[in-house]
Short mmCIF file of C-alpha atoms in Angstrom, two decimals:
data_model
loop_
_atom_site.label_atom_id
_atom_site.label_comp_id
_atom_site.label_asym_id
_atom_site.label_seq_id
_atom_site.Cartn_x
_atom_site.Cartn_y
_atom_site.Cartn_z
CA LEU A 109 0.02 0.01 -0.07
CA ALA A 110 1.22 3.45 -0.92
CA LYS A 111 2.57 5.54 2.04
CA THR A 112 0.94 8.99 2.13
CA THR A 113 2.21 12.34 3.87
CA GLN A 114 0.42 15.30 4.70
CA PRO A 115 0.74 18.31 7.08
CA ILE A 116 -0.43 17.71 10.58
CA SER A 117 -2.40 20.90 10.80
CA MET A 118 -3.23 24.07 8.91
CA ASP A 119 -5.03 27.16 10.00
CA SER A 120 -7.28 29.45 7.76
CA TYR A 121 -10.00 32.22 7.95
CA GLU A 122 -13.51 32.14 6.64
CA GLY A 123 -13.75 32.89 3.26
CA GLN A 124 -10.23 31.64 2.18
CA GLU A 125 -9.23 29.09 -0.24
CA VAL A 126 -7.66 26.04 1.66
CA ASN A 127 -5.12 23.78 -0.46
CA ILE A 128 -4.02 20.51 1.30
CA THR A 129 -1.28 18.67 -0.39
CA CYS A 130 -0.64 14.91 0.15
CA SER A 131 2.53 13.32 -1.03
CA HIS A 132 2.26 9.60 -2.16
CA ASN A 133 5.81 8.81 -3.77
CA ASN A 134 5.09 5.06 -4.28
CA ILE A 135 1.69 5.44 -5.97
CA ALA A 136 0.93 2.35 -7.88
CA THR A 137 -0.60 2.34 -11.33
CA ASN A 138 -4.03 0.88 -10.10
CA ASP A 139 -4.09 3.27 -7.26
CA TYR A 140 -6.92 5.79 -6.96
CA ILE A 141 -6.71 8.98 -4.51
CA THR A 142 -9.39 9.50 -1.79
CA TRP A 143 -10.06 12.21 0.44
CA TYR A 144 -12.19 11.65 3.52
CA GLN A 145 -13.29 14.59 6.20
CA GLN A 146 -14.02 13.66 9.83
CA PHE A 147 -15.68 15.73 12.45
CA PRO A 148 -15.47 15.29 16.26
CA SER A 149 -17.60 12.14 17.54
CA GLN A 150 -18.30 11.20 13.92
CA GLY A 151 -17.15 8.56 11.55
CA PRO A 152 -15.20 9.90 8.25
CA ARG A 153 -17.38 10.95 5.43
CA PHE A 154 -15.97 10.88 1.83
CA ILE A 155 -15.22 14.07 -0.22
CA ILE A 156 -13.81 13.47 -3.45
CA GLN A 157 -11.58 10.72 -5.24
CA GLY A 158 -9.30 11.07 -8.23
CA TYR A 159 -6.82 9.31 -10.52
CA LYS A 160 -5.60 11.84 -12.62
CA THR A 161 -5.65 15.56 -13.68
CA LYS A 162 -8.45 17.43 -11.78
CA VAL A 163 -11.80 16.12 -10.37
CA THR A 164 -14.40 18.75 -8.87
CA ASN A 165 -17.69 18.18 -7.11
CA GLU A 166 -19.83 20.46 -5.15
CA VAL A 167 -17.57 20.71 -2.18
CA ALA A 168 -14.15 20.26 -3.32
CA SER A 169 -11.41 19.96 -6.16
CA LEU A 170 -8.90 17.62 -6.37
CA PHE A 171 -5.73 18.09 -8.09
CA ILE A 172 -3.33 15.35 -9.44
CA PRO A 173 -0.06 16.15 -11.48
CA ALA A 174 0.95 13.97 -14.24
CA ASP A 175 3.34 11.92 -12.25
CA ARG A 176 0.69 11.41 -9.71
CA LYS A 177 3.31 11.41 -6.71
CA SER A 178 1.23 14.08 -4.85
CA SER A 179 -2.40 15.38 -4.94
CA THR A 180 -4.00 18.85 -3.83
CA LEU A 181 -7.34 18.93 -2.15
CA SER A 182 -8.90 22.26 -2.64
CA LEU A 183 -11.82 23.73 -0.43
CA PRO A 184 -12.88 26.81 -1.82
CA ARG A 185 -14.12 29.83 0.53
CA VAL A 186 -14.08 27.74 3.75
CA SER A 187 -16.37 28.37 6.94
CA LEU A 188 -16.31 27.53 10.48
CA SER A 189 -18.02 24.56 9.53
CA ASP A 190 -14.84 23.06 7.51
CA THR A 191 -13.17 22.75 10.82
CA ALA A 192 -12.16 19.24 10.66
CA VAL A 193 -9.55 16.52 10.10
CA TYR A 194 -8.61 15.67 6.59
CA TYR A 195 -7.34 12.35 5.23
CA CYS A 196 -5.70 11.45 2.05
CA LEU A 197 -5.84 7.65 1.06
CA VAL A 198 -4.25 5.90 -1.61
CA GLY A 199 -5.29 2.38 -2.83
CA ASP A 200 -6.18 0.02 -5.37
CA MET A 201 -9.80 -0.01 -5.55
CA ARG A 202 -10.19 -3.50 -7.22
CA GLY A 203 -8.71 -4.92 -4.10
CA GLY A 204 -11.79 -4.70 -2.05
CA ASN A 205 -11.71 -1.06 -1.63
CA LYS A 206 -8.77 -1.71 1.04
CA LEU A 207 -7.92 1.91 2.18
CA THR A 208 -5.48 2.96 4.99
CA PHE A 209 -5.88 5.85 6.92
CA GLY A 210 -2.90 8.01 7.90
CA THR A 211 -2.90 10.62 10.69
CA GLY A 212 -4.73 13.20 8.81
CA THR A 213 -4.49 17.09 8.64
CA GLN A 214 -6.38 19.03 11.30
CA LEU A 215 -7.91 22.19 9.52
CA LYS A 216 -8.96 24.88 11.81
CA VAL A 217 -11.18 27.85 10.42
CA GLU A 218 -11.42 31.12 12.32
CA LEU A 219 -13.52 34.19 11.67
CA GLU B 239 -31.72 6.47 2.90
CA ALA B 240 -30.60 4.75 6.03
CA GLY B 241 -27.09 5.00 6.94
CA VAL B 242 -24.79 2.39 8.51
CA ALA B 243 -26.27 1.58 12.30
CA GLN B 244 -23.86 0.87 15.40
CA SER B 245 -24.71 0.06 18.80
CA PRO B 246 -23.90 0.62 21.45
CA ARG B 247 -22.82 4.49 21.19
CA TYR B 248 -20.73 4.15 24.56
CA LYS B 249 -19.45 1.29 26.63
CA ILE B 250 -17.33 1.59 29.80
CA ILE B 251 -15.74 -1.61 31.26
CA GLU B 252 -13.44 -2.99 33.26
CA LYS B 253 -9.98 -4.34 31.84
CA ARG B 254 -10.54 -8.27 31.47
CA GLN B 255 -14.18 -8.02 30.80
CA SER B 256 -15.73 -8.85 27.61
CA VAL B 257 -17.49 -6.56 25.19
CA ALA B 258 -19.52 -6.65 21.79
CA PHE B 259 -20.25 -4.27 19.26
CA TRP B 260 -22.75 -4.57 16.62
CA CYS B 261 -23.19 -3.22 13.07
CA ASN B 262 -25.94 -2.90 10.60
CA PRO B 263 -24.38 -1.80 7.19
CA ILE B 264 -26.24 0.03 4.35
CA SER B 265 -28.67 -2.25 2.57
CA GLY B 266 -27.11 -3.86 -0.84
CA HIS B 267 -23.49 -3.24 0.51
CA ALA B 268 -21.14 -6.42 0.09
CA THR B 269 -18.27 -4.89 1.77
CA LEU B 270 -18.14 -4.33 5.42
CA TYR B 271 -15.08 -3.15 7.85
CA TRP B 272 -14.31 -2.30 11.35
CA TYR B 273 -11.97 0.17 12.30
CA GLN B 274 -10.43 1.14 15.58
CA GLN B 275 -9.73 4.57 16.15
CA ILE B 276 -7.33 5.63 19.03
CA LEU B 277 -7.70 9.19 20.36
CA GLY B 278 -5.52 11.36 17.73
CA GLN B 279 -5.08 8.72 15.32
CA GLY B 280 -6.59 8.03 11.82
CA PRO B 281 -8.87 4.85 11.90
CA LYS B 282 -6.95 1.49 11.66
CA LEU B 283 -8.59 -1.27 9.78
CA LEU B 284 -9.14 -4.20 11.91
CA ILE B 285 -10.87 -6.67 9.64
CA GLN B 286 -12.90 -6.30 6.12
CA PHE B 287 -15.26 -8.58 5.02
CA GLN B 288 -17.00 -9.05 1.60
CA ASN B 289 -20.39 -10.62 1.87
CA ASN B 290 -19.85 -12.89 4.77
CA GLY B 291 -16.10 -14.08 3.75
CA VAL B 292 -12.94 -12.48 5.57
CA VAL B 293 -10.79 -10.30 3.01
CA ASP B 294 -8.51 -8.96 5.31
CA ASP B 295 -7.95 -9.67 9.09
CA SER B 296 -3.98 -8.90 9.40
CA GLN B 297 -4.34 -6.03 12.00
CA LEU B 298 -6.89 -8.00 14.01
CA PRO B 299 -5.60 -9.23 17.51
CA LYS B 300 -6.98 -12.20 17.26
CA ASP B 301 -6.07 -13.46 20.86
CA ARG B 302 -8.40 -10.96 21.92
CA PHE B 303 -10.40 -9.89 19.06
CA SER B 304 -13.22 -11.65 16.91
CA ALA B 305 -15.62 -10.45 14.58
CA GLU B 306 -18.42 -12.40 12.31
CA ARG B 307 -20.85 -11.37 9.73
CA LEU B 308 -23.59 -13.84 9.57
CA LYS B 309 -25.55 -14.09 6.36
CA GLY B 310 -23.42 -11.40 4.90
CA VAL B 311 -25.37 -8.53 6.48
CA ASP B 312 -24.95 -7.49 10.07
CA SER B 313 -21.84 -7.91 11.80
CA THR B 314 -20.46 -8.23 15.38
CA LEU B 315 -16.99 -7.40 16.86
CA LYS B 316 -16.07 -8.82 20.30
CA ILE B 317 -13.16 -7.96 22.40
CA GLN B 318 -12.23 -10.81 25.38
CA PRO B 319 -10.58 -9.96 27.08
CA ALA B 320 -10.55 -5.99 27.02
CA LYS B 321 -7.15 -4.22 27.88
CA LEU B 322 -6.55 -0.85 28.65
CA GLU B 323 -4.88 -0.08 25.28
CA ASP B 324 -8.46 -1.34 23.43
CA SER B 325 -10.02 2.24 24.57
CA ALA B 326 -10.96 3.58 21.37
CA VAL B 327 -13.70 4.22 19.09
CA TYR B 328 -14.55 1.36 16.90
CA LEU B 329 -16.05 2.50 13.42
CA CYS B 330 -17.99 0.54 11.16
CA ALA B 331 -18.31 0.99 7.64
CA SER B 332 -19.82 -0.44 4.35
CA SER B 333 -19.46 -0.17 0.87
CA PHE B 334 -20.14 -1.42 -2.60
CA THR B 335 -17.44 -3.66 -3.88
CA TRP B 336 -15.52 -1.68 -6.75
CA GLY B 337 -17.37 -2.16 -9.88
CA GLN B 338 -20.67 -2.97 -8.22
CA GLY B 339 -23.44 -0.62 -9.86
CA LEU B 340 -22.78 2.48 -12.18
CA MET B 341 -20.55 5.54 -10.95
CA ASN B 342 -19.43 3.54 -7.92
CA THR B 343 -16.42 5.20 -6.55
CA GLY B 344 -15.77 2.26 -3.42
CA GLU B 345 -16.82 5.17 -1.11
CA LEU B 346 -17.11 3.87 2.41
CA PHE B 347 -20.00 5.10 4.51
CA PHE B 348 -19.25 5.10 8.07
CA GLY B 349 -21.52 4.80 11.47
CA GLU B 350 -21.29 7.20 14.13
CA GLY B 351 -18.71 4.68 16.21
CA SER B 352 -18.80 2.64 19.53
CA ARG B 353 -16.80 4.49 22.05
CA LEU B 354 -15.10 2.24 24.55
CA THR B 355 -13.32 2.89 27.67
CA VAL B 356 -11.29 0.41 29.53
CA LEU B 357 -10.88 1.00 32.89
#
């Protein structure tokens, strides 16, 4: 399984764009990149998934460069409610969706 | 749509006692996972089922932890005897198997978790 590295914590203010980068140097050909969000006392929640280039949905964008050795989760115009832990996961979805969580990035959004 | 149901939400036991957690996955999800999340850490996969078969239990402490998924639906995770270091939140998740259904991302749907405190 590909190992991921992401910042332990980030701080931001409401209305700003937040970019969280994840490093996964040994990503395999069949691996997908998935991001989850977790609030205190809740289970993680799926945000976005991608394989290459750019993926966008209603809550975030995921940027993946051509070499796929890193990825960046972009949260536009964050609010206080975006304060959470964000996990980057890399894995071969064909292998039974086996995904390993790291320690994640604690994002704190302030007024 | 009903989500992943877990019970109990909270449990306090003394060390060496036993405890069991129950999980009811989302209807139609073939894959079920149990994760252990210790405070300040990311979730750690304990066991993964596909239908009623075990796909991965490499990180399950088999001397004290056991899990089953009868009839490929509900699942139970048991700890016997509990140790202090088992204090954690036990998360159950379910998903479609990759390729099952259109537009399947393999998204994991998590329950709210069962918080265990071992004294």
